[in-house]
Short mmCIF file of N, CA, C and O in Angstrom, two decimals:
data_model
loop_
_atom_site.label_atom_id
_atom_site.label_comp_id
_atom_site.label_asym_id
_atom_site.label_seq_id
_atom_site.Cartn_x
_atom_site.Cartn_y
_atom_site.Cartn_z
N UNK A 538 -13.87 -5.80 -4.21
CA UNK A 538 -14.24 -6.31 -2.37
C UNK A 538 -13.01 -6.77 -1.72
O UNK A 538 -12.50 -8.16 -2.37
N UNK A 539 -13.08 -6.91 -0.67
CA UNK A 539 -11.88 -7.23 0.35
C UNK A 539 -12.63 -8.39 1.41
O UNK A 539 -14.21 -7.94 1.52
N UNK A 540 -12.27 -9.49 1.12
CA UNK A 540 -12.46 -10.55 2.04
C UNK A 540 -11.75 -11.19 3.21
O UNK A 540 -10.40 -10.91 3.36
N UNK A 541 -12.56 -10.45 4.77
CA UNK A 541 -11.32 -11.16 5.90
C UNK A 541 -11.97 -12.15 7.02
O UNK A 541 -13.31 -12.43 6.87
N UNK A 542 -11.09 -13.02 6.54
CA UNK A 542 -11.69 -14.14 7.35
C UNK A 542 -11.04 -14.39 9.24
O UNK A 542 -10.29 -14.26 9.06
N UNK A 543 -11.99 -14.67 10.25
CA UNK A 543 -12.29 -15.23 10.98
C UNK A 543 -12.12 -16.41 11.21
O UNK A 543 -13.46 -16.80 10.92
N UNK A 544 -11.09 -16.99 11.91
CA UNK A 544 -11.33 -18.40 12.65
C UNK A 544 -11.48 -18.47 13.89
O UNK A 544 -11.43 -17.51 15.30
N UNK A 545 -13.17 -18.64 14.52
CA UNK A 545 -13.52 -18.27 15.65
C UNK A 545 -14.37 -19.35 16.35
O UNK A 545 -15.01 -20.53 15.46
N UNK A 546 -14.53 -19.98 17.57
CA UNK A 546 -15.60 -20.66 18.11
C UNK A 546 -16.73 -19.83 18.82
O UNK A 546 -18.08 -20.08 18.61
N UNK A 547 -16.61 -18.58 19.15
CA UNK A 547 -17.65 -17.47 19.86
C UNK A 547 -18.87 -18.60 20.59
O UNK A 547 -19.83 -18.80 20.65
N UNK A 548 -17.91 -19.54 21.57
CA UNK A 548 -18.67 -20.00 22.90
C UNK A 548 -18.92 -19.48 24.21
O UNK A 548 -18.32 -20.05 25.27
N UNK A 549 -19.46 -18.93 24.69
CA UNK A 549 -20.24 -17.93 23.42
C UNK A 549 -19.55 -16.37 22.98
O UNK A 549 -18.40 -16.24 23.58
N UNK A 550 -20.56 -15.93 22.04
CA UNK A 550 -19.84 -14.58 21.52
C UNK A 550 -19.94 -13.95 22.98
O UNK A 550 -21.09 -13.95 23.61
N UNK A 551 -18.90 -12.73 22.94
CA UNK A 551 -19.34 -11.71 24.04
C UNK A 551 -19.44 -10.25 23.51
O UNK A 551 -18.46 -10.57 22.40
N UNK A 552 -18.53 -9.19 24.59
CA UNK A 552 -18.79 -8.06 24.38
C UNK A 552 -17.25 -8.15 23.38
O UNK A 552 -17.31 -7.30 22.44
N UNK A 553 -16.31 -8.83 23.87
CA UNK A 553 -14.75 -8.02 23.18
C UNK A 553 -14.95 -8.81 21.35
O UNK A 553 -14.30 -8.50 20.51
N UNK A 554 -15.50 -10.20 21.02
CA UNK A 554 -15.46 -10.72 19.68
C UNK A 554 -16.81 -9.49 19.39
O UNK A 554 -16.25 -9.34 18.15
N UNK A 555 -17.88 -9.11 19.66
CA UNK A 555 -18.57 -8.05 18.83
C UNK A 555 -17.42 -7.03 18.65
O UNK A 555 -17.66 -6.57 17.25
N UNK A 556 -16.76 -6.59 19.68
CA UNK A 556 -15.69 -5.61 19.19
C UNK A 556 -14.93 -5.98 18.70
O UNK A 556 -14.77 -4.70 17.40
N UNK A 557 -14.06 -6.98 17.64
CA UNK A 557 -13.59 -7.36 16.89
C UNK A 557 -14.16 -7.07 15.74
O UNK A 557 -13.36 -6.80 14.66
N UNK A 558 -15.82 -7.77 15.44
CA UNK A 558 -16.02 -7.34 14.13
C UNK A 558 -15.88 -6.39 13.92
O UNK A 558 -16.23 -5.95 12.93
N UNK A 559 -16.69 -5.07 14.82
CA UNK A 559 -16.98 -3.97 14.88
C UNK A 559 -15.53 -3.17 14.26
O UNK A 559 -15.77 -2.35 13.59
N UNK A 560 -14.97 -3.46 15.02
CA UNK A 560 -13.11 -2.86 14.55
C UNK A 560 -12.84 -3.44 13.14
O UNK A 560 -12.18 -2.68 12.67
N UNK A 561 -13.00 -4.84 12.87
CA UNK A 561 -13.13 -4.69 11.49
C UNK A 561 -13.38 -3.91 10.48
O UNK A 561 -12.99 -4.07 9.68
N UNK A 562 -14.49 -4.17 10.87
CA UNK A 562 -15.58 -3.53 10.02
C UNK A 562 -14.94 -1.78 9.62
O UNK A 562 -15.19 -1.42 8.40
N UNK A 563 -14.90 -1.08 10.98
CA UNK A 563 -14.24 0.20 10.88
C UNK A 563 -12.97 0.32 10.56
O UNK A 563 -12.99 1.34 9.22
N UNK A 564 -11.89 -0.67 10.22
CA UNK A 564 -10.51 -0.27 9.51
C UNK A 564 -11.23 -0.73 8.13
O UNK A 564 -9.43 -0.42 7.61
N UNK A 565 -11.56 -1.69 7.72
CA UNK A 565 -11.71 -2.46 6.68
C UNK A 565 -12.45 -1.89 5.60
O UNK A 565 -12.63 -1.97 4.75
N UNK A 566 -13.74 -0.90 6.30
CA UNK A 566 -14.15 -0.55 5.25
C UNK A 566 -15.98 -0.87 4.71
O UNK A 566 -15.66 -2.46 5.42
N UNK A 567 -16.72 -0.48 4.32
CA UNK A 567 -18.22 -1.21 3.97
C UNK A 567 -17.55 -2.16 2.80
O UNK A 567 -18.56 -2.98 2.80
N UNK A 568 -16.49 -2.06 2.37
CA UNK A 568 -16.93 -2.95 1.02
C UNK A 568 -15.76 -3.92 1.23
O UNK A 568 -14.96 -4.30 0.45
N UNK A 569 -16.15 -4.40 2.39
CA UNK A 569 -15.45 -5.63 2.88
C UNK A 569 -16.23 -6.39 3.16
O UNK A 569 -17.56 -6.11 4.39
N UNK A 570 -16.07 -8.45 3.01
CA UNK A 570 -17.22 -9.06 3.84
C UNK A 570 -16.25 -9.54 4.96
O UNK A 570 -14.83 -10.07 4.55
N UNK A 571 -16.96 -10.10 5.93
CA UNK A 571 -16.47 -10.28 7.16
C UNK A 571 -16.94 -12.35 6.67
O UNK A 571 -18.33 -12.04 7.41
N UNK A 572 -16.24 -12.94 6.41
CA UNK A 572 -16.65 -14.55 7.14
C UNK A 572 -16.04 -14.83 7.80
O UNK A 572 -14.72 -15.07 8.48
N UNK A 573 -16.43 -15.68 9.27
CA UNK A 573 -16.47 -16.35 10.11
C UNK A 573 -16.00 -17.84 9.86
O UNK A 573 -17.16 -18.31 9.47
N UNK A 574 -15.59 -18.32 9.79
CA UNK A 574 -15.04 -19.46 10.03
C UNK A 574 -15.38 -20.59 11.49
O UNK A 574 -14.48 -20.21 12.28
N UNK A 575 -16.26 -20.96 11.60
CA UNK A 575 -17.04 -21.35 13.46
C UNK A 575 -16.95 -22.65 13.66
O UNK A 575 -17.49 -23.56 12.44
N UNK A 576 -16.46 -23.35 14.67
CA UNK A 576 -16.20 -24.39 14.91
C UNK A 576 -18.24 -24.75 14.75
O UNK A 576 -18.56 -24.02 15.75
N UNK A 577 -18.58 -26.43 15.13
CA UNK A 577 -19.87 -26.35 15.01
C UNK A 577 -20.06 -27.02 16.63
O UNK A 577 -19.57 -26.03 17.27
N UNK A 578 -20.52 -27.96 16.61
CA UNK A 578 -21.42 -28.43 17.81
C UNK A 578 -20.13 -28.98 18.93
O UNK A 578 -20.43 -29.04 20.24
N UNK A 579 -18.93 -29.25 18.33
CA UNK A 579 -17.76 -29.24 18.96
C UNK A 579 -16.79 -28.61 18.46
O UNK A 579 -16.37 -27.97 18.06
N UNK A 580 -16.12 -28.03 19.76
CA UNK A 580 -15.35 -27.11 19.50
C UNK A 580 -13.79 -27.25 19.34
O UNK A 580 -13.77 -28.87 19.68
N UNK A 581 -12.78 -26.95 19.96
CA UNK A 581 -11.22 -27.30 19.30
C UNK A 581 -11.14 -28.19 20.48
O UNK A 581 -11.35 -28.15 21.84
N UNK A 582 -10.34 -29.34 20.15
CA UNK A 582 -10.06 -30.68 21.31
C UNK A 582 -11.25 -31.41 21.59
O UNK A 582 -11.23 -31.93 22.40
N UNK A 583 -12.31 -31.11 20.85
CA UNK A 583 -13.50 -32.12 20.70
C UNK A 583 -14.36 -31.83 21.88
O UNK A 583 -15.16 -32.86 22.26
N UNK A 584 -14.41 -30.46 23.01
CA UNK A 584 -15.10 -30.38 23.95
C UNK A 584 -16.42 -29.71 23.56
O UNK A 584 -16.31 -28.97 22.11
N UNK A 585 -17.55 -30.07 23.69
CA UNK A 585 -19.10 -29.96 23.37
C UNK A 585 -19.25 -28.56 23.60
O UNK A 585 -18.87 -27.78 24.65
N UNK A 586 -19.80 -27.72 22.46
CA UNK A 586 -20.22 -26.42 22.65
C UNK A 586 -20.73 -26.32 23.61
O UNK A 586 -21.59 -27.26 24.07
N UNK A 587 -21.01 -25.02 24.03
CA UNK A 587 -21.63 -24.05 25.31
C UNK A 587 -23.26 -23.97 24.79
O UNK A 587 -24.12 -24.39 25.27
N UNK A 588 -23.31 -23.55 23.48
CA UNK A 588 -24.69 -23.16 22.76
C UNK A 588 -24.04 -23.84 21.13
O UNK A 588 -23.52 -23.93 21.04
N UNK A 589 -25.92 -23.87 20.57
CA UNK A 589 -25.72 -25.21 20.00
C UNK A 589 -25.31 -23.90 18.67
O UNK A 589 -25.39 -22.48 18.75
N UNK A 590 -24.65 -24.57 17.71
CA UNK A 590 -23.73 -23.88 16.76
C UNK A 590 -24.97 -23.14 16.01
O UNK A 590 -23.92 -21.99 15.13
N UNK A 591 -26.00 -23.03 15.61
CA UNK A 591 -27.15 -22.02 14.82
C UNK A 591 -27.27 -20.79 16.05
O UNK A 591 -26.88 -19.73 15.41
N UNK A 592 -27.15 -20.86 17.02
CA UNK A 592 -27.39 -19.75 18.28
C UNK A 592 -26.06 -19.13 17.97
O UNK A 592 -26.12 -18.05 17.69
N UNK A 593 -25.12 -19.92 17.71
CA UNK A 593 -23.83 -18.77 17.67
C UNK A 593 -23.32 -18.58 16.82
O UNK A 593 -22.67 -17.40 16.57
N UNK A 594 -23.67 -19.28 15.42
CA UNK A 594 -23.58 -18.25 14.08
C UNK A 594 -24.57 -17.09 13.65
O UNK A 594 -24.65 -16.48 13.53
N UNK A 595 -25.70 -17.29 14.86
CA UNK A 595 -26.99 -16.46 14.21
C UNK A 595 -26.38 -14.90 14.83
O UNK A 595 -26.57 -13.79 14.93
N UNK A 596 -25.76 -14.84 16.46
CA UNK A 596 -25.39 -14.21 17.50
C UNK A 596 -24.08 -13.46 16.68
O UNK A 596 -23.77 -12.12 16.23
N UNK A 597 -22.89 -14.14 15.82
CA UNK A 597 -21.99 -13.74 15.03
C UNK A 597 -22.58 -12.61 13.95
O UNK A 597 -22.29 -12.03 13.56
N UNK A 598 -23.26 -13.08 13.05
CA UNK A 598 -24.11 -12.77 12.03
C UNK A 598 -24.66 -11.15 12.73
O UNK A 598 -24.60 -10.08 11.85
N UNK A 599 -25.17 -10.85 13.57
CA UNK A 599 -25.81 -10.30 14.45
C UNK A 599 -25.23 -9.11 14.68
O UNK A 599 -25.16 -7.56 14.82
N UNK A 600 -23.68 -9.40 15.08
CA UNK A 600 -22.71 -8.97 15.44
C UNK A 600 -22.18 -8.24 14.61
O UNK A 600 -20.86 -7.21 14.55
N UNK A 601 -22.23 -8.62 12.95
CA UNK A 601 -21.54 -8.09 12.22
C UNK A 601 -20.97 -8.65 11.31
O UNK A 601 -20.41 -8.45 10.63
N UNK A 602 -20.58 -10.08 11.68
CA UNK A 602 -20.72 -10.83 10.21
C UNK A 602 -21.18 -10.87 8.94
O UNK A 602 -22.27 -11.06 9.37
N UNK A 603 -21.02 -11.26 7.61
CA UNK A 603 -21.31 -11.32 6.69
C UNK A 603 -22.08 -12.89 6.41
O UNK A 603 -22.90 -12.91 5.31
N UNK A 604 -20.65 -13.85 6.75
CA UNK A 604 -21.20 -15.18 6.05
C UNK A 604 -20.63 -16.17 7.58
O UNK A 604 -19.35 -15.89 7.88
N UNK A 605 -21.12 -16.58 8.02
CA UNK A 605 -20.42 -18.17 8.87
C UNK A 605 -20.66 -19.30 8.17
O UNK A 605 -21.32 -20.03 7.21
N UNK A 606 -19.67 -20.18 7.59
CA UNK A 606 -19.24 -21.53 7.53
C UNK A 606 -18.94 -22.06 8.88
O UNK A 606 -18.22 -21.89 9.76
N UNK A 607 -19.11 -23.67 8.58
CA UNK A 607 -18.63 -24.44 9.79
C UNK A 607 -17.55 -25.01 9.43
O UNK A 607 -17.43 -25.67 8.16
N UNK A 608 -16.59 -24.66 10.47
CA UNK A 608 -15.50 -25.33 10.21
C UNK A 608 -15.61 -27.45 10.27
O UNK A 608 -16.25 -27.97 11.46
N UNK A 609 -14.92 -28.03 9.77
CA UNK A 609 -15.78 -29.64 9.85
C UNK A 609 -15.03 -30.18 10.86
O UNK A 609 -13.85 -29.49 11.84
N UNK A 610 -16.04 -31.20 11.56
CA UNK A 610 -15.61 -31.58 12.97
C UNK A 610 -14.21 -32.33 12.70
O UNK A 610 -14.09 -32.31 13.82
N UNK A 611 -13.95 -32.87 11.94
CA UNK A 611 -12.40 -33.59 11.89
C UNK A 611 -11.18 -32.51 12.14
O UNK A 611 -10.48 -32.67 12.74
N UNK A 612 -11.67 -31.08 12.29
CA UNK A 612 -10.49 -30.31 12.29
C UNK A 612 -10.77 -29.70 13.62
O UNK A 612 -10.03 -29.53 15.06
N UNK A 613 -12.11 -30.09 14.05
CA UNK A 613 -12.58 -29.73 15.77
C UNK A 613 -11.94 -30.52 16.48
O UNK A 613 -11.63 -30.70 17.71
N UNK A 614 -11.68 -31.51 16.49
CA UNK A 614 -11.29 -33.37 17.32
C UNK A 614 -9.62 -33.02 17.36
O UNK A 614 -9.62 -33.97 17.84
N UNK A 615 -9.08 -32.50 15.86
CA UNK A 615 -7.64 -32.02 15.78
C UNK A 615 -7.26 -31.51 16.93
O UNK A 615 -7.43 -31.12 17.94
N UNK A 616 -5.67 -31.82 17.04
CA UNK A 616 -4.66 -30.91 17.32
C UNK A 616 -4.61 -29.88 17.20
O UNK A 616 -5.36 -29.04 16.08
N UNK A 617 -4.49 -28.81 17.87
CA UNK A 617 -4.17 -27.09 17.67
C UNK A 617 -3.66 -26.82 16.43
O UNK A 617 -4.24 -26.45 15.56
N UNK A 618 -2.34 -27.84 15.80
CA UNK A 618 -1.75 -27.48 14.41
C UNK A 618 -3.01 -27.60 13.65
O UNK A 618 -3.10 -27.57 12.53
N UNK A 619 -3.75 -29.07 13.90
CA UNK A 619 -4.59 -30.07 12.92
C UNK A 619 -5.55 -28.70 12.52
O UNK A 619 -6.30 -28.33 12.03
N UNK A 620 -6.20 -28.16 14.06
CA UNK A 620 -7.07 -26.96 14.12
C UNK A 620 -7.10 -26.10 13.13
O UNK A 620 -7.61 -25.46 12.03
N UNK A 621 -5.60 -25.61 13.37
CA UNK A 621 -5.37 -24.26 12.56
C UNK A 621 -4.91 -24.85 10.95
O UNK A 621 -5.34 -24.13 10.19
N UNK A 622 -4.34 -25.98 10.87
CA UNK A 622 -4.30 -26.08 9.21
C UNK A 622 -5.36 -26.46 8.65
O UNK A 622 -5.63 -25.93 7.25
N UNK A 623 -6.54 -26.89 9.52
CA UNK A 623 -7.44 -26.92 8.71
C UNK A 623 -8.82 -25.57 8.12
O UNK A 623 -8.96 -25.73 7.25
N UNK A 624 -8.55 -24.82 9.02
CA UNK A 624 -8.86 -23.71 8.93
C UNK A 624 -8.61 -22.93 8.00
O UNK A 624 -8.95 -22.35 6.88
N UNK A 625 -7.41 -22.48 7.67
CA UNK A 625 -6.60 -21.83 7.24
C UNK A 625 -6.31 -22.49 5.77
O UNK A 625 -6.54 -21.62 4.92
N UNK A 626 -6.33 -24.33 5.27
CA UNK A 626 -6.75 -24.54 3.95
C UNK A 626 -8.22 -23.91 3.70
O UNK A 626 -8.28 -23.92 2.40
N UNK A 627 -9.04 -23.69 4.18
CA UNK A 627 -10.39 -23.73 4.05
C UNK A 627 -10.73 -21.86 3.95
O UNK A 627 -10.88 -21.27 2.46
N UNK A 628 -10.36 -21.33 4.32
CA UNK A 628 -10.30 -19.81 4.07
C UNK A 628 -9.44 -19.17 3.31
O UNK A 628 -9.69 -18.46 2.66
N UNK A 629 -8.15 -19.76 3.06
CA UNK A 629 -7.76 -19.63 1.97
C UNK A 629 -8.30 -20.06 0.64
O UNK A 629 -8.14 -19.13 -0.68
#
C-alpha cells in the first residue's frame, strides 16, 4: 500500500482542494491511502479557522481523504518553518 501525506488547512475546502484529492487518487491508484494532516481550530500563524476543525475534516473525508489527523497547535502557532517542520516530522 502506498501512503500520500498532505499538509492542509482546507479553510474552507474548495473545488481546487477537491480536485487535488481526486488527482492524487487518480494518479496513485486505488491501493493508496491519502492522509491529511490538518490544522485545528487555529491555522498557520495562529489565525482562528473560518470553520470548525470537525467540519473541515468531514469535508476532506467526503472529498476523498482516507484519514485526517490534527496538526498540533504548537506547530500552527509557529513560523512557516516551524509549521512545515512539525508537519514533515509527523507525516514522516
